Coordinates of C-alpha atoms and ligand atoms in Angstrom, one line a residue:
M1 CA -221.9 -199.3 4.1
Q2 CA -219.1 -201.2 5.9
K3 CA -215.6 -201.5 4.5
L4 CA -212.4 -203.3 5.5
I5 CA -209.3 -201.1 5.8
I6 CA -206.0 -203.0 5.4
E7 CA -202.5 -201.4 5.5
G8 CA -200.2 -203.8 3.7
E9 CA -196.6 -205.0 3.8
K10 CA -196.8 -206.8 7.3
R11 CA -195.7 -210.3 7.5
L12 CA -198.2 -212.6 9.2
Y13 CA -197.1 -214.7 12.1
G14 CA -198.9 -216.8 14.7
E15 CA -201.7 -219.3 15.2
A16 CA -205.2 -219.1 13.9
L17 CA -208.2 -221.3 14.6
V18 CA -210.0 -222.4 11.4
Q19 CA -213.8 -221.8 11.7
G20 CA -216.4 -224.5 11.0
A21 CA -217.3 -225.0 7.4
K22 CA -220.1 -222.8 6.0
N23 CA -220.7 -225.3 3.2
S24 CA -221.2 -228.1 5.6
A25 CA -223.2 -226.2 8.4
L26 CA -225.9 -225.1 5.7
P27 CA -226.8 -228.6 4.6
L28 CA -226.5 -229.9 8.2
L29 CA -229.1 -227.3 9.3
A30 CA -231.4 -228.3 6.4
A31 CA -231.0 -232.0 7.6
C32 CA -232.1 -231.1 11.1
L33 CA -235.6 -230.7 9.5
L34 CA -235.7 -234.5 8.9
C35 CA -234.9 -235.3 12.6
E36 CA -237.3 -235.8 15.5
G37 CA -236.2 -234.5 18.9
E38 CA -233.3 -232.0 19.5
T39 CA -230.1 -231.6 17.4
L40 CA -227.1 -229.8 18.7
L41 CA -224.5 -228.6 16.2
H42 CA -221.1 -227.6 17.5
N43 CA -218.5 -225.4 15.5
C44 CA -221.1 -223.7 13.5
P45 CA -219.5 -220.5 12.0
K46 CA -221.1 -217.2 13.0
L47 CA -222.0 -216.0 9.5
S48 CA -224.9 -214.2 7.9
D49 CA -225.6 -217.3 5.7
V50 CA -225.9 -219.6 8.7
Y51 CA -228.3 -217.2 10.5
A52 CA -230.3 -217.0 7.3
A53 CA -230.6 -220.8 7.3
C54 CA -231.8 -220.6 11.0
R55 CA -234.5 -218.1 9.9
I56 CA -235.7 -220.5 7.2
L57 CA -235.9 -223.3 9.8
G58 CA -237.8 -220.9 12.1
C59 CA -240.3 -220.1 9.3
L60 CA -240.8 -223.8 8.7
G61 CA -241.9 -224.2 12.3
C62 CA -238.6 -225.3 13.9
E63 CA -237.1 -223.9 17.1
C64 CA -233.7 -222.7 16.4
R65 CA -231.3 -221.2 19.1
A66 CA -227.8 -220.1 18.3
Q67 CA -225.3 -219.7 21.2
G68 CA -221.8 -218.8 20.1
N69 CA -220.8 -221.6 17.7
D70 CA -223.5 -224.0 19.0
I71 CA -226.9 -224.2 17.2
T72 CA -229.7 -226.2 18.7
V73 CA -232.6 -227.1 16.5
R74 CA -235.9 -228.8 17.5
A75 CA -238.0 -229.9 14.5
D76 CA -240.8 -231.7 16.4
A77 CA -243.6 -229.1 15.6
P78 CA -245.5 -229.7 12.4
C79 CA -243.1 -228.7 9.7
G80 CA -244.2 -226.0 7.3
C81 CA -243.4 -226.5 3.7
C82 CA -243.2 -222.9 2.3
V83 CA -240.0 -220.9 2.3
P84 CA -240.8 -217.2 1.6
D85 CA -239.2 -215.5 -1.2
D86 CA -237.2 -213.0 0.8
L87 CA -235.5 -215.7 2.8
M88 CA -234.8 -217.8 -0.4
R89 CA -233.1 -214.7 -1.8
E90 CA -230.9 -214.2 1.2
M91 CA -228.6 -216.9 0.0
R92 CA -228.3 -219.0 -3.0
S93 CA -227.7 -222.3 -1.2
S94 CA -231.2 -222.2 0.4
I95 CA -232.1 -224.5 -2.4
V96 CA -230.7 -227.3 -0.2
F97 CA -233.9 -227.0 1.9
L98 CA -235.9 -228.4 -1.0
G99 CA -234.9 -231.9 -0.5
A100 CA -235.2 -231.8 3.3
V101 CA -238.7 -230.2 3.3
L102 CA -239.9 -232.8 0.7
G103 CA -238.4 -235.5 2.7
R104 CA -240.1 -234.3 5.8
T105 CA -243.5 -233.1 4.6
G106 CA -244.0 -234.5 1.1
E107 CA -244.5 -231.0 -0.3
C108 CA -242.6 -227.8 -0.7
S109 CA -243.1 -224.4 -2.1
L110 CA -240.2 -222.1 -2.6
S111 CA -238.9 -219.4 -5.0
F112 CA -236.1 -220.1 -7.4
P113 CA -232.8 -219.0 -5.7
G114 CA -231.8 -217.6 -9.1
G115 CA -228.4 -216.7 -10.3
C116 CA -225.8 -215.0 -8.2
E117 CA -222.5 -213.2 -8.5
L118 CA -220.9 -216.3 -10.0
G119 CA -223.3 -216.4 -13.0
P120 CA -226.5 -218.4 -13.6
R121 CA -227.0 -221.0 -11.0
P122 CA -229.3 -223.6 -12.6
I123 CA -231.0 -226.2 -10.4
D124 CA -232.1 -228.5 -13.3
M125 CA -230.1 -231.4 -11.9
H126 CA -231.8 -231.0 -8.5
L127 CA -235.3 -230.9 -10.1
A128 CA -234.6 -233.9 -12.5
A129 CA -233.4 -236.1 -9.7
L130 CA -236.4 -235.2 -7.3
R131 CA -238.8 -235.9 -10.1
R132 CA -237.2 -239.3 -10.6
M133 CA -238.0 -239.8 -6.9
G134 CA -241.7 -239.1 -7.5
A135 CA -241.9 -235.4 -6.9
E136 CA -244.3 -233.4 -9.1
I137 CA -242.7 -230.0 -9.6
T138 CA -244.2 -227.0 -11.3
E139 CA -242.2 -223.9 -12.0
R140 CA -244.2 -220.8 -12.5
H141 CA -243.1 -217.1 -12.2
G142 CA -240.0 -218.1 -10.3
V143 CA -241.9 -220.3 -7.8
L144 CA -241.4 -224.0 -7.4
R145 CA -244.4 -226.0 -6.2
C146 CA -243.5 -229.6 -5.3
T147 CA -245.8 -232.4 -4.1
C148 CA -245.2 -236.1 -3.7
P149 CA -248.7 -237.6 -3.6
T150 CA -247.4 -241.1 -3.1
G151 CA -244.3 -240.0 -1.1
L152 CA -240.8 -240.0 -2.3
K153 CA -239.4 -243.3 -3.6
G154 CA -235.9 -244.5 -3.7
T155 CA -234.4 -244.9 -7.3
G156 CA -231.3 -244.8 -9.4
I157 CA -230.0 -241.3 -10.3
I158 CA -227.1 -240.5 -12.6
L159 CA -226.0 -236.9 -12.2
P160 CA -224.7 -235.3 -15.5
F161 CA -222.2 -233.3 -13.4
P162 CA -221.1 -234.0 -9.8
S163 CA -223.1 -231.0 -8.5
V164 CA -222.5 -230.5 -4.7
G165 CA -225.9 -229.0 -4.1
A166 CA -227.8 -231.6 -6.2
T167 CA -226.0 -234.5 -4.4
E168 CA -226.9 -232.9 -1.0
N169 CA -230.6 -232.5 -2.0
I170 CA -230.9 -236.1 -3.2
I171 CA -229.3 -237.4 0.0
L172 CA -231.7 -235.2 2.1
A173 CA -234.7 -236.4 0.1
A174 CA -233.7 -240.0 0.1
A175 CA -232.9 -240.4 3.9
L176 CA -236.6 -240.9 4.7
A177 CA -237.8 -242.1 1.3
E178 CA -239.3 -245.6 0.7
G179 CA -236.7 -247.9 -0.7
T180 CA -233.1 -247.3 -1.8
T181 CA -231.5 -244.5 -3.8
V182 CA -228.3 -244.9 -5.7
I183 CA -226.6 -241.7 -6.8
K184 CA -224.0 -242.2 -9.7
N185 CA -221.6 -239.4 -10.5
A186 CA -222.2 -238.0 -7.0
A187 CA -220.1 -235.0 -5.8
R188 CA -217.2 -236.2 -3.6
E189 CA -216.6 -233.0 -1.6
P190 CA -215.8 -233.4 2.1
E191 CA -218.9 -231.5 3.0
I192 CA -221.0 -234.3 1.5
A193 CA -219.2 -236.8 3.8
D194 CA -219.9 -234.5 6.8
L195 CA -223.6 -234.5 5.9
C196 CA -223.7 -238.3 5.5
C197 CA -221.8 -238.8 8.8
F198 CA -224.4 -236.5 10.6
L199 CA -227.4 -238.3 9.0
R200 CA -225.9 -241.7 10.0
A201 CA -225.5 -240.4 13.5
C202 CA -229.2 -239.7 13.4
G203 CA -230.0 -243.2 12.2
A204 CA -229.8 -242.9 8.4
R205 CA -228.5 -245.8 6.3
I206 CA -225.9 -244.3 3.8
I207 CA -222.7 -245.6 2.3
G208 CA -220.3 -244.5 -0.3
E209 CA -219.9 -240.8 0.5
G210 CA -216.6 -239.5 -0.8
S211 CA -216.8 -241.8 -3.8
D212 CA -218.8 -241.1 -6.9
T213 CA -221.6 -243.6 -5.9
V214 CA -223.6 -242.9 -2.8
V215 CA -226.3 -245.4 -1.6
I216 CA -229.0 -244.3 0.6
E217 CA -231.5 -246.8 2.1
G218 CA -234.6 -244.9 3.4
V219 CA -235.6 -245.3 7.0
G220 CA -238.7 -244.6 8.9
S221 CA -237.4 -241.9 11.1
L222 CA -234.4 -240.0 12.2
Q223 CA -233.5 -238.8 15.7
G224 CA -231.6 -235.5 16.4
C225 CA -228.1 -235.9 17.7
E226 CA -225.0 -233.9 18.8
Y227 CA -222.5 -233.3 16.1
T228 CA -219.5 -231.1 15.3
V229 CA -219.3 -229.3 11.9
M230 CA -216.0 -230.1 10.0
P231 CA -213.4 -227.3 9.6
D232 CA -213.7 -224.9 6.6
R233 CA -211.1 -225.9 4.0
I234 CA -211.6 -222.7 2.0
V235 CA -211.0 -220.5 5.1
A236 CA -207.9 -222.5 5.7
A237 CA -206.8 -222.0 2.0
T238 CA -207.5 -218.2 2.6
L239 CA -205.2 -218.0 5.6
M240 CA -202.6 -220.0 3.7
S241 CA -202.9 -217.4 1.0
A242 CA -202.4 -214.6 3.5
A243 CA -199.3 -216.3 4.9
A244 CA -198.0 -217.0 1.4
I245 CA -198.3 -213.5 0.0
T246 CA -196.8 -211.8 3.1
G247 CA -194.0 -214.2 3.5
G248 CA -195.1 -215.1 7.0
E249 CA -195.3 -218.1 9.2
V250 CA -198.8 -219.3 10.2
S251 CA -200.1 -222.3 12.1
L252 CA -203.7 -223.2 11.3
I253 CA -205.3 -225.1 14.2
G254 CA -208.1 -227.4 13.2
A255 CA -207.2 -227.4 9.5
R256 CA -207.8 -230.9 8.1
S257 CA -204.9 -231.3 5.7
S258 CA -206.6 -234.3 4.1
D259 CA -209.2 -231.9 2.7
L260 CA -206.4 -229.8 1.1
D261 CA -204.6 -232.4 -1.0
A262 CA -205.1 -230.5 -4.2
V263 CA -204.3 -227.1 -2.7
I264 CA -201.1 -227.8 -0.8
P265 CA -199.0 -228.7 -3.9
V266 CA -200.0 -225.4 -5.5
F267 CA -198.7 -223.4 -2.5
E268 CA -195.5 -225.5 -2.5
E269 CA -194.9 -224.8 -6.1
M270 CA -195.3 -221.0 -5.2
G271 CA -192.4 -221.4 -2.8
C272 CA -194.1 -222.2 0.5
R273 CA -193.1 -224.9 3.0
I274 CA -196.0 -226.8 4.5
Y275 CA -196.0 -229.2 7.4
T276 CA -199.3 -231.1 8.3
C277 CA -200.7 -233.3 10.9
P278 CA -204.4 -234.5 10.9
D279 CA -205.8 -231.4 12.5
R280 CA -203.2 -228.7 12.0
L281 CA -201.3 -227.2 9.1
F282 CA -198.1 -225.0 9.4
I283 CA -197.1 -222.8 6.3
T284 CA -194.1 -220.7 5.9
R285 CA -192.7 -218.8 2.9
K286 CA -189.1 -217.7 2.9
L287 CA -188.3 -218.2 -0.8
P288 CA -189.4 -215.6 -3.3
L289 CA -193.0 -216.2 -4.5
S290 CA -192.8 -218.0 -7.9
S291 CA -195.5 -218.6 -10.6
V292 CA -197.1 -222.1 -11.1
R293 CA -198.0 -224.1 -14.1
T294 CA -201.7 -224.1 -15.0
V295 CA -204.1 -224.4 -12.1
R296 CA -207.4 -225.9 -13.2
T297 CA -210.5 -225.8 -10.9
M298 CA -212.2 -229.2 -10.9
P299 CA -214.8 -231.1 -8.8
Y300 CA -213.3 -232.6 -5.6
P301 CA -210.7 -234.0 -5.2
G302 CA -209.5 -231.6 -7.9
F303 CA -208.4 -228.1 -7.1
P304 CA -211.4 -226.2 -5.5
T305 CA -213.1 -223.4 -7.4
D306 CA -213.6 -221.6 -4.1
A307 CA -209.8 -221.3 -3.7
Q308 CA -209.3 -219.9 -7.2
A309 CA -209.6 -216.2 -6.4
L310 CA -207.4 -216.6 -3.4
V311 CA -204.5 -218.2 -5.3
T312 CA -205.0 -215.7 -8.1
A313 CA -204.3 -213.0 -5.5
V314 CA -201.1 -214.6 -4.4
L315 CA -199.9 -215.3 -8.0
A316 CA -200.4 -211.6 -8.9
K317 CA -197.3 -211.0 -6.9
A318 CA -195.4 -214.1 -7.9
K319 CA -192.4 -213.9 -10.3
G320 CA -193.3 -215.2 -13.7
T321 CA -196.6 -216.0 -15.6
S322 CA -199.3 -218.3 -14.2
I323 CA -202.4 -219.6 -15.9
I324 CA -205.7 -220.3 -14.1
V325 CA -208.5 -222.2 -15.8
E326 CA -212.0 -221.8 -14.0
N327 CA -214.0 -225.0 -15.1
I328 CA -216.8 -224.8 -12.6
F329 CA -218.5 -221.3 -12.8
E330 CA -219.0 -219.1 -15.7
N331 CA -218.3 -215.8 -14.0
R332 CA -215.7 -216.3 -11.3
F333 CA -213.0 -213.8 -12.3
R334 CA -214.8 -210.6 -11.1
H335 CA -212.0 -210.0 -8.6
V336 CA -209.5 -209.6 -11.5
D337 CA -210.5 -206.1 -12.4
E338 CA -210.2 -205.0 -8.7
L339 CA -206.8 -206.7 -8.5
V340 CA -205.7 -204.8 -11.6
R341 CA -206.7 -201.6 -9.8
M342 CA -204.1 -202.6 -7.2
G343 CA -201.4 -203.0 -9.9
A344 CA -201.8 -206.6 -10.8
R345 CA -201.2 -207.7 -14.4
I346 CA -204.0 -210.2 -15.2
K347 CA -205.9 -210.9 -18.3
A348 CA -209.1 -212.9 -17.9
E349 CA -211.1 -214.1 -20.8
G350 CA -213.8 -216.7 -20.6
K351 CA -212.5 -219.6 -18.4
V352 CA -208.9 -218.5 -18.5
A353 CA -206.9 -215.9 -16.6
V354 CA -203.2 -215.2 -17.4
I355 CA -201.4 -213.7 -14.5
D356 CA -198.0 -211.8 -15.1
G357 CA -196.7 -211.4 -11.5
V358 CA -195.6 -207.9 -10.5
P359 CA -193.0 -206.9 -7.9
K360 CA -195.4 -204.6 -6.1
L361 CA -199.1 -204.2 -5.5
Y362 CA -200.5 -200.8 -4.3
G363 CA -203.3 -200.1 -1.9
A364 CA -206.5 -198.8 -3.6
K365 CA -210.2 -198.5 -3.2
V366 CA -211.8 -201.7 -4.3
R367 CA -215.1 -203.5 -4.0
A368 CA -216.0 -207.1 -3.3
S369 CA -218.3 -208.6 -5.9
D370 CA -218.6 -212.1 -4.4
L371 CA -217.6 -214.0 -1.3
R372 CA -214.3 -215.5 -2.3
G373 CA -213.4 -212.7 -4.6
G374 CA -213.7 -210.3 -1.7
A375 CA -211.5 -212.5 0.4
A376 CA -208.9 -212.4 -2.5
L377 CA -208.9 -208.6 -2.3
A378 CA -208.1 -208.8 1.4
V379 CA -205.3 -211.2 0.7
A380 CA -203.8 -208.9 -2.0
A381 CA -204.2 -205.9 0.3
L382 CA -202.0 -207.6 3.0
A383 CA -199.0 -207.4 0.6
A384 CA -199.9 -204.1 -1.1
E385 CA -197.9 -200.9 -0.4
G386 CA -200.2 -198.4 1.4
V387 CA -203.8 -198.7 2.5
T388 CA -206.6 -200.7 0.7
E389 CA -210.2 -200.1 1.3
I390 CA -212.6 -203.0 0.5
G391 CA -216.3 -202.1 0.0
N392 CA -219.2 -204.5 0.0
V393 CA -217.9 -206.3 3.0
G394 CA -221.2 -208.1 3.3
F395 CA -220.1 -210.5 0.7
I396 CA -217.1 -211.5 2.7
D397 CA -219.1 -211.7 5.9
R398 CA -221.2 -214.4 4.3
G399 CA -218.2 -216.9 4.6
Y400 CA -215.8 -215.5 7.1
E401 CA -216.3 -214.8 10.8
A402 CA -214.8 -211.2 11.3
L403 CA -211.9 -211.7 8.8
E404 CA -210.3 -208.4 9.9
R405 CA -210.1 -209.7 13.4
Q406 CA -208.5 -212.9 12.4
L407 CA -205.9 -211.3 10.1
S408 CA -205.2 -208.6 12.9
S409 CA -204.5 -211.5 15.4
L410 CA -201.8 -212.6 13.0
G411 CA -200.2 -209.2 12.9
A412 CA -201.9 -207.6 9.9
S413 CA -203.2 -204.0 10.2
A414 CA -206.8 -204.7 9.3
S415 CA -209.9 -203.0 10.7
R416 CA -213.6 -202.5 9.8
E417 CA -215.0 -199.1 9.2
C418 CA -218.8 -198.8 9.7
K419 CA -220.2 -195.7 8.0
I420 CA -223.6 -194.9 9.3
Ligands
EPZ1 C1 -221.4 -225.4 -3.8 O1 -222.3 -224.7 -4.6 C2 -220.8 -224.5 -2.8 N1 -221.8 -223.8 -2.0 C3 -220.0 -223.4 -3.6 O2 -219.3 -222.6 -2.7 C4 -218.9 -224.2 -4.4 O3 -218.3 -223.3 -5.2 C5 -219.6 -225.3 -5.3 O4 -220.4 -226.1 -4.5 C6 -218.6 -226.0 -6.1 O5 -217.8 -226.7 -5.2 C7 -222.3 -224.4 -1.0 O6 -222.0 -225.5 -0.7 C8 -223.3 -223.6 -0.2 P1 -222.6 -227.1 -7.8 P2 -223.4 -225.4 -5.6 O7 -224.1 -227.5 -7.8 O8 -223.9 -226.6 -4.9 C9 -223.8 -226.2 -12.4 C10 -218.7 -220.6 -1.8 O9 -217.9 -219.7 -2.1 N2 -225.1 -226.8 -12.0 O10 -221.6 -228.1 -7.6 O11 -224.2 -224.4 -6.2 C11 -223.6 -224.9 -11.7 O12 -224.1 -223.8 -12.5 C12 -219.7 -221.2 -2.6 O13 -218.6 -221.0 -0.5 C13 -226.0 -227.0 -13.0 O14 -225.8 -226.6 -14.2 O15 -222.4 -225.9 -6.8 C14 -222.1 -224.8 -11.6 O16 -221.5 -224.3 -12.8 C15 -219.6 -220.5 -4.0 N3 -227.3 -227.5 -12.7 C16 -221.6 -226.2 -11.4 O17 -222.8 -227.0 -11.8 C17 -227.6 -227.9 -11.5 O18 -228.7 -228.3 -11.2 C18 -221.2 -226.5 -10.0 O19 -222.3 -226.3 -9.2 C19 -226.6 -227.6 -10.4 C20 -225.4 -227.2 -10.8

């Protein structure tokens, strides 16, 4: 089992390149299924989830080649429609292939991605929307069998909640459907806009992304293109957290500050100074870390749930009491127990965590229990006295390209121990 070893109390200084966004690369890879010819995606992060998506494409009959941060996909061969259970289980977001496979082949068979570390991850909204588009879906023993005897048809869909994955699945299913699909209460995350920009570059007719109403007019075919994945706003928030908790000065190259409008004010309230230009963000913290008023996670453009654990880690060391309300997922405070082992004073109950900042955190043996919770432990370790060992690094590797290397390049003492 691998673990990260971090010796804390070193201020971070320097420049870091922000990797491509995992949560954009995954739906973009699924969208390649809809395209004839070759697609070349630049700035794909080198992550286990991305390679899992490539394996799913391969098993569906696509040619997939990863070279550094470039991934080439050819989806000319007859596209399969069954995604085996082991691949579906490798990552929860594989459900985003449902809309693309249905859109391309008119049928699909895949297992339920099931819950994950964040709690039950239902897909009722995905299925209800696809049924409204004409898909016949049976769910038996954890396997979804979907057919569209008369092909997918455009229609009006009102989402009960602005689900990111459901919005992506509908857009992917609607791109080649007959007629026009109007999604109301659509998710507004920047990753949705990235998907729509990519599909438009392939010939799709889509408007409204970034608003709560997205209109997709189905077209006959899509052609692969060359496209660059947007920067990862949550990785940017992670590196901001690292700079904030260590009192360092870090320049994030490639960070798209417009994606961080709800995040930046929280860091400024904590005592950071932040300077931005369109593709770079500079953060410094000279003042003592201070607590913030309540942080509530909300659908975009609200404060992102994926940054909640990271900010919790920083606030653990901030003077005063802060409150975090997690409105998106049921079980997204699993990092709290581990932070408490490091000396944090946090009480989490239901959706609310109350954080009483402490002057010192201490290195300890802790374990990641999900992707962003694991990154939060690394952030806390950077400011802890002594050495912290973080187990279950695989969770962190799902979202961060060699996090220890990136932190070390900024002056942290971080390394990976691989025990055979
Ligand atoms: C995406 O997950 C992201 N994952 C998550 O990032 C992110 O936290 C989440 O959006 C919210 O921003 C990817 O993009 C791969 P949702 P997704 O559908 O699509 C409920 C990370 O750390 N819901 O917007 O699964 C659901 O249970 C990951 O990078 C239903 O009830 O999120 C949750 O409570 C973690 N029924 C809420 O909606 C449905 O059919 C938000 O889910 C669908 C969702």
